[in-house]
């Protein structure tokens, strides 16, 4: 039995999502949805509020802009979460999380573990992604993408979302992964197929939340699952650093941050980066108003 928890910003999408859940979940369930169009509460606060009301053993935190294709996916979650060593189930994640405050996907793609259909603005058709090098039905990861996160209610009672730190709509998935990962395994299921109808945007708000999360977990990061070569770790750290810098120079008020991360690229990742960001960083630093 599953409590499906949604922070809603679009009534039409939520209605379609409810029908999709009804048609595919295959086990007793409830949908707990909060209409956040007017209040615009942080997603961590909404998730905590709804999960506290959940009547069922499994809490599934999911975005409303998805289509789930796997029939009986609720039964699958129940089966996976019967293993008390597993604390969190997703459909996308990575086996490495850098100490640098990039997104979970800011790492070498060989470190992704995902089974999904993802829409991108720059692509005419959605991309079917199945990164499963071990060809297993389930794989352990270091972090899980927030589009779909399922856990047992007793684990949520141990680890709630950090609504005090995160007031917006970003960073909650990395933070929650790192919380739960201290005591339990995080896994990606390759038997559960989901289509995500939009892509996330790395905005200035995302950047601020990511910096907060990585500051909170600086003593624990980096986190990795399994053996990862020094070269892959360095490449992933470089991508995470580049991610931060690339977002910082899109918005005014980030001169200090942009200088810091450009210095990192020159000092620690010169062989990866050379002078790739030199012109754009120079324009940013000397542009009036930044």
Short mmCIF file of C-alpha atoms in Angstrom, two decimals:
data_model
loop_
_atom_site.label_atom_id
_atom_site.label_comp_id
_atom_site.label_asym_id
_atom_site.label_seq_id
_atom_site.Cartn_x
_atom_site.Cartn_y
_atom_site.Cartn_z
CA UNK A 1 0.00 0.00 0.00
CA UNK A 2 1.44 3.31 -1.12
CA UNK A 3 0.98 6.99 -0.37
CA UNK A 4 1.78 8.93 -3.55
CA UNK A 5 2.89 12.45 -2.60
CA UNK A 6 2.82 15.36 -5.04
CA UNK A 7 3.62 19.07 -4.81
CA UNK A 8 1.37 20.37 -7.56
CA UNK A 9 1.74 23.49 -9.70
CA UNK A 10 -0.60 22.51 -12.56
CA UNK A 11 -4.13 21.22 -11.96
CA UNK A 12 -4.40 19.75 -15.45
CA UNK A 13 -1.20 17.77 -15.14
CA UNK A 14 -2.19 16.57 -11.69
CA UNK A 15 -5.53 15.27 -13.02
CA UNK A 16 -3.75 13.31 -15.77
CA UNK A 17 -1.21 12.00 -13.26
CA UNK A 18 -4.00 10.74 -10.96
CA UNK A 19 -5.51 8.78 -13.85
CA UNK A 20 -2.11 7.35 -14.74
CA UNK A 21 -1.50 6.20 -11.15
CA UNK A 22 -4.94 4.62 -10.96
CA UNK A 23 -4.33 2.68 -14.17
CA UNK A 24 -0.83 1.41 -13.36
CA UNK A 25 -0.02 1.20 -9.65
CA UNK A 26 -1.64 -2.21 -9.02
CA UNK A 27 -1.90 -1.97 -5.23
CA UNK A 28 -4.04 -0.03 -2.72
CA UNK A 29 -2.94 3.60 -2.68
CA UNK A 30 -3.77 7.20 -1.90
CA UNK A 31 -2.68 10.35 -3.70
CA UNK A 32 -1.78 13.19 -1.34
CA UNK A 33 -1.43 16.35 -3.42
CA UNK A 34 -0.87 19.93 -2.31
CA UNK A 35 -1.98 22.73 -4.66
CA UNK A 36 1.04 25.00 -4.45
CA UNK A 37 0.08 27.46 -7.18
CA UNK A 38 -0.78 30.26 -4.77
CA UNK A 39 1.16 29.53 -1.58
CA UNK A 40 4.39 28.54 -3.35
CA UNK A 41 5.77 26.74 -0.32
CA UNK A 42 9.15 25.09 -0.60
CA UNK A 43 8.93 21.52 -1.86
CA UNK A 44 10.67 20.19 1.26
CA UNK A 45 7.98 21.72 3.48
CA UNK A 46 5.19 20.37 1.26
CA UNK A 47 6.66 16.88 1.24
CA UNK A 48 7.03 16.89 5.03
CA UNK A 49 3.48 18.15 5.50
CA UNK A 50 1.96 15.49 3.24
CA UNK A 51 4.13 12.58 4.40
CA UNK A 52 3.11 13.28 8.00
CA UNK A 53 -0.49 12.57 6.89
CA UNK A 54 0.34 9.44 4.92
CA UNK A 55 -1.74 6.40 5.84
CA UNK A 56 0.35 3.76 4.10
CA UNK A 57 3.70 2.13 4.68
CA UNK A 58 5.44 3.41 1.55
CA UNK A 59 5.77 7.10 0.69
CA UNK A 60 6.43 7.86 -2.96
CA UNK A 61 7.47 11.45 -3.69
CA UNK A 62 6.96 12.15 -7.37
CA UNK A 63 6.59 15.04 -9.80
CA UNK A 64 3.23 15.47 -11.52
CA UNK A 65 4.75 15.93 -14.99
CA UNK A 66 5.43 12.23 -15.50
CA UNK A 67 3.84 9.20 -17.13
CA UNK A 68 4.51 5.84 -15.50
CA UNK A 69 4.40 2.94 -17.95
CA UNK A 70 5.14 -0.04 -15.71
CA UNK A 71 1.97 -1.91 -14.76
CA UNK A 72 2.03 -2.95 -11.13
CA UNK A 73 4.80 -0.53 -10.20
CA UNK A 74 3.36 -0.24 -6.70
CA UNK A 75 3.81 -3.97 -6.16
CA UNK A 76 7.36 -3.63 -7.42
CA UNK A 77 8.12 -0.90 -4.87
CA UNK A 78 6.62 -2.99 -2.09
CA UNK A 79 8.85 -5.90 -3.10
CA UNK A 80 12.02 -3.77 -3.25
CA UNK A 81 11.37 -1.99 0.04
CA UNK A 82 10.76 -5.25 1.89
CA UNK A 83 14.55 -5.37 2.02
CA UNK A 84 15.21 -3.38 5.18
CA UNK A 85 18.75 -2.55 4.02
CA UNK A 86 17.24 -0.42 1.22
CA UNK A 87 16.06 3.04 2.24
CA UNK A 88 15.31 4.90 -0.99
CA UNK A 89 14.26 3.84 -4.50
CA UNK A 90 14.45 5.96 -7.65
CA UNK A 91 14.54 5.72 -11.42
CA UNK A 92 17.65 7.87 -11.97
CA UNK A 93 20.81 8.58 -10.04
CA UNK A 94 24.60 8.35 -10.04
CA UNK A 95 27.20 6.26 -8.27
CA UNK A 96 29.35 9.33 -7.55
CA UNK A 97 28.57 12.70 -5.99
CA UNK A 98 31.33 15.26 -6.11
CA UNK A 99 32.14 17.55 -3.24
CA UNK A 100 31.70 20.42 -5.70
CA UNK A 101 28.12 21.77 -5.74
CA UNK A 102 27.00 20.70 -9.20
CA UNK A 103 23.77 18.82 -9.91
CA UNK A 104 23.63 15.06 -9.37
CA UNK A 105 24.05 14.61 -13.12
CA UNK A 106 27.19 16.79 -13.25
CA UNK A 107 29.49 13.79 -13.49
CA UNK A 108 30.81 11.48 -16.18
CA UNK A 109 27.85 9.81 -17.90
CA UNK A 110 29.33 6.36 -17.32
CA UNK A 111 28.53 6.95 -13.65
CA UNK A 112 24.80 7.47 -14.33
CA UNK A 113 22.36 4.74 -13.42
CA UNK A 114 19.00 5.47 -14.98
CA UNK A 115 15.97 3.96 -16.70
CA UNK A 116 13.69 6.69 -18.01
CA UNK A 117 12.32 8.59 -20.97
CA UNK A 118 13.42 12.20 -20.67
CA UNK A 119 12.21 15.26 -22.58
CA UNK A 120 14.71 18.00 -23.44
CA UNK A 121 13.89 21.40 -24.91
CA UNK A 122 16.61 21.15 -27.54
CA UNK A 123 15.51 17.72 -28.80
CA UNK A 124 12.50 17.11 -31.03
CA UNK A 125 11.88 13.66 -29.52
CA UNK A 126 12.35 12.48 -25.93
CA UNK A 127 15.47 10.52 -25.14
CA UNK A 128 15.18 6.93 -23.93
CA UNK A 129 17.94 6.45 -21.35
CA UNK A 130 18.94 3.05 -20.01
CA UNK A 131 22.34 3.17 -18.31
CA UNK A 132 22.75 -0.26 -16.77
CA UNK A 133 26.33 -1.51 -17.18
CA UNK A 134 25.85 -4.51 -14.89
CA UNK A 135 22.57 -5.55 -16.62
CA UNK A 136 20.76 -5.92 -13.30
CA UNK A 137 17.19 -5.17 -12.24
CA UNK A 138 18.40 -3.04 -9.32
CA UNK A 139 21.61 -1.10 -8.70
CA UNK A 140 22.98 0.86 -5.75
CA UNK A 141 23.74 4.57 -6.20
CA UNK A 142 25.10 7.50 -4.19
CA UNK A 143 22.34 9.99 -5.04
CA UNK A 144 18.84 9.79 -6.54
CA UNK A 145 17.04 12.26 -8.80
CA UNK A 146 14.02 13.89 -7.16
CA UNK A 147 11.58 13.20 -10.01
CA UNK A 148 10.72 9.90 -8.26
CA UNK A 149 11.80 8.91 -4.74
CA UNK A 150 10.16 6.16 -2.70
CA UNK A 151 10.86 5.19 0.89
CA UNK A 152 9.21 3.50 3.85
CA UNK A 153 7.31 5.74 6.24
CA UNK A 154 9.44 4.63 9.19
CA UNK A 155 12.50 5.92 7.31
CA UNK A 156 10.78 9.23 6.63
CA UNK A 157 10.12 9.44 10.37
CA UNK A 158 13.88 9.14 10.86
CA UNK A 159 14.85 11.46 8.01
CA UNK A 160 12.51 14.24 6.92
CA UNK A 161 13.25 16.79 4.20
CA UNK A 162 15.30 19.75 5.41
CA UNK A 163 12.68 22.49 5.13
CA UNK A 164 14.68 24.82 7.37
CA UNK A 165 17.62 24.88 4.97
CA UNK A 166 15.77 24.55 1.67
CA UNK A 167 12.95 27.04 1.17
CA UNK A 168 12.57 26.63 -2.59
CA UNK A 169 12.34 23.81 -5.12
CA UNK A 170 15.92 22.61 -5.49
CA UNK A 171 18.54 20.57 -3.68
CA UNK A 172 16.08 18.48 -1.71
CA UNK A 173 16.89 15.27 -3.62
CA UNK A 174 20.65 15.39 -3.05
CA UNK A 175 20.12 16.37 0.58
CA UNK A 176 17.60 13.59 1.18
CA UNK A 177 19.79 11.05 -0.59
CA UNK A 178 22.71 11.95 1.64
CA UNK A 179 20.54 11.79 4.75
CA UNK A 180 19.10 8.36 4.03
CA UNK A 181 22.40 7.10 2.62
CA UNK A 182 24.07 7.38 6.01
CA UNK A 183 22.17 4.28 7.20
CA UNK A 184 20.55 2.65 4.17
CA UNK A 185 21.21 1.74 0.55
CA UNK A 186 19.86 3.92 -2.24
CA UNK A 187 18.85 2.01 -5.37
CA UNK A 188 17.66 2.65 -8.91
CA UNK A 189 15.14 0.19 -10.34
CA UNK A 190 15.42 -0.80 -13.99
CA UNK A 191 12.03 -2.48 -13.91
CA UNK A 192 10.16 0.80 -13.39
CA UNK A 193 9.86 2.95 -16.52
CA UNK A 194 8.81 6.57 -16.26
CA UNK A 195 8.59 9.39 -18.80
CA UNK A 196 9.52 12.84 -17.51
CA UNK A 197 7.79 15.49 -19.61
CA UNK A 198 10.08 18.40 -18.72
CA UNK A 199 13.68 19.06 -17.79
CA UNK A 200 14.94 20.89 -14.75
CA UNK A 201 16.45 24.35 -15.02
CA UNK A 202 19.68 25.24 -13.26
CA UNK A 203 18.67 28.73 -12.17
CA UNK A 204 20.23 31.16 -9.72
CA UNK A 205 17.83 29.79 -7.10
CA UNK A 206 19.12 26.31 -7.85
CA UNK A 207 22.68 27.57 -7.41
CA UNK A 208 21.97 29.07 -3.99
CA UNK A 209 20.25 25.89 -2.78
CA UNK A 210 23.02 23.69 -4.13
CA UNK A 211 25.68 25.74 -2.35
CA UNK A 212 23.73 25.36 0.90
CA UNK A 213 23.35 21.60 0.53
CA UNK A 214 27.02 21.05 -0.26
CA UNK A 215 28.09 23.26 2.63
CA UNK A 216 25.91 21.17 4.95
CA UNK A 217 27.47 17.91 3.72
CA UNK A 218 31.05 19.08 3.16
CA UNK A 219 32.37 16.61 5.74
CA UNK A 220 30.74 13.64 3.99
CA UNK A 221 31.33 14.46 0.33
CA UNK A 222 32.42 13.07 -2.04
CA UNK A 223 30.33 9.90 -1.91
CA UNK A 224 30.80 6.96 -4.26
CA UNK A 225 29.45 3.45 -4.68
CA UNK A 226 31.87 0.82 -5.89
CA UNK A 227 35.27 1.27 -7.47
CA UNK A 228 35.74 4.43 -9.54
CA UNK A 229 39.01 5.36 -11.21
CA UNK A 230 40.91 8.49 -10.26
CA UNK A 231 40.45 9.78 -13.80
CA UNK A 232 36.65 9.40 -13.64
CA UNK A 233 36.49 11.13 -10.27
CA UNK A 234 38.58 14.02 -11.59
CA UNK A 235 36.48 14.30 -14.76
CA UNK A 236 33.31 14.32 -12.64
CA UNK A 237 34.69 16.93 -10.23
CA UNK A 238 35.61 19.04 -13.23
CA UNK A 239 32.09 18.74 -14.65
CA UNK A 240 30.59 19.66 -11.28
CA UNK A 241 32.86 22.72 -11.01
CA UNK A 242 32.01 23.73 -14.57
CA UNK A 243 28.31 23.33 -13.78
CA UNK A 244 28.54 25.82 -10.92
CA UNK A 245 30.57 28.32 -12.93
CA UNK A 246 28.33 28.04 -15.97
CA UNK A 247 25.24 28.88 -13.92
CA UNK A 248 26.94 31.62 -11.85
CA UNK A 249 27.92 33.71 -14.88
CA UNK A 250 24.34 33.73 -16.17
CA UNK A 251 23.13 35.90 -13.29
CA UNK A 252 24.30 39.17 -11.73
CA UNK A 253 25.72 39.24 -8.22
CA UNK A 254 27.96 36.18 -8.51
CA UNK A 255 31.36 37.79 -9.20
CA UNK A 256 33.03 36.33 -6.13
CA UNK A 257 31.62 32.87 -6.82
CA UNK A 258 32.55 33.01 -10.52
CA UNK A 259 36.12 34.05 -9.66
CA UNK A 260 36.41 31.24 -7.12
CA UNK A 261 35.26 28.48 -9.45
CA UNK A 262 37.24 29.79 -12.42
CA UNK A 263 40.30 29.66 -10.15
CA UNK A 264 39.44 26.03 -9.31
CA UNK A 265 39.24 25.16 -13.00
CA UNK A 266 42.62 26.75 -13.69
CA UNK A 267 44.30 25.34 -10.59
CA UNK A 268 42.89 21.82 -10.28
CA UNK A 269 41.42 20.99 -13.66
CA UNK A 270 43.57 22.82 -16.20
CA UNK A 271 44.18 19.68 -18.24
CA UNK A 272 40.40 19.18 -18.52
CA UNK A 273 39.43 22.80 -19.07
CA UNK A 274 42.44 24.76 -20.46
CA UNK A 275 41.07 28.33 -20.91
CA UNK A 276 37.56 27.29 -21.93
CA UNK A 277 35.71 29.80 -19.73
CA UNK A 278 38.29 32.62 -19.91
CA UNK A 279 36.40 34.92 -22.30
CA UNK A 280 32.95 34.41 -20.80
CA UNK A 281 34.22 34.86 -17.23
CA UNK A 282 36.16 38.02 -18.21
CA UNK A 283 33.07 39.50 -19.88
CA UNK A 284 31.02 38.66 -16.82
CA UNK A 285 33.47 40.09 -14.27
CA UNK A 286 33.89 43.38 -16.10
CA UNK A 287 30.30 43.88 -17.22
CA UNK A 288 28.64 46.79 -15.37
CA UNK A 289 25.83 45.64 -13.12
CA UNK A 290 27.30 42.24 -12.34
#
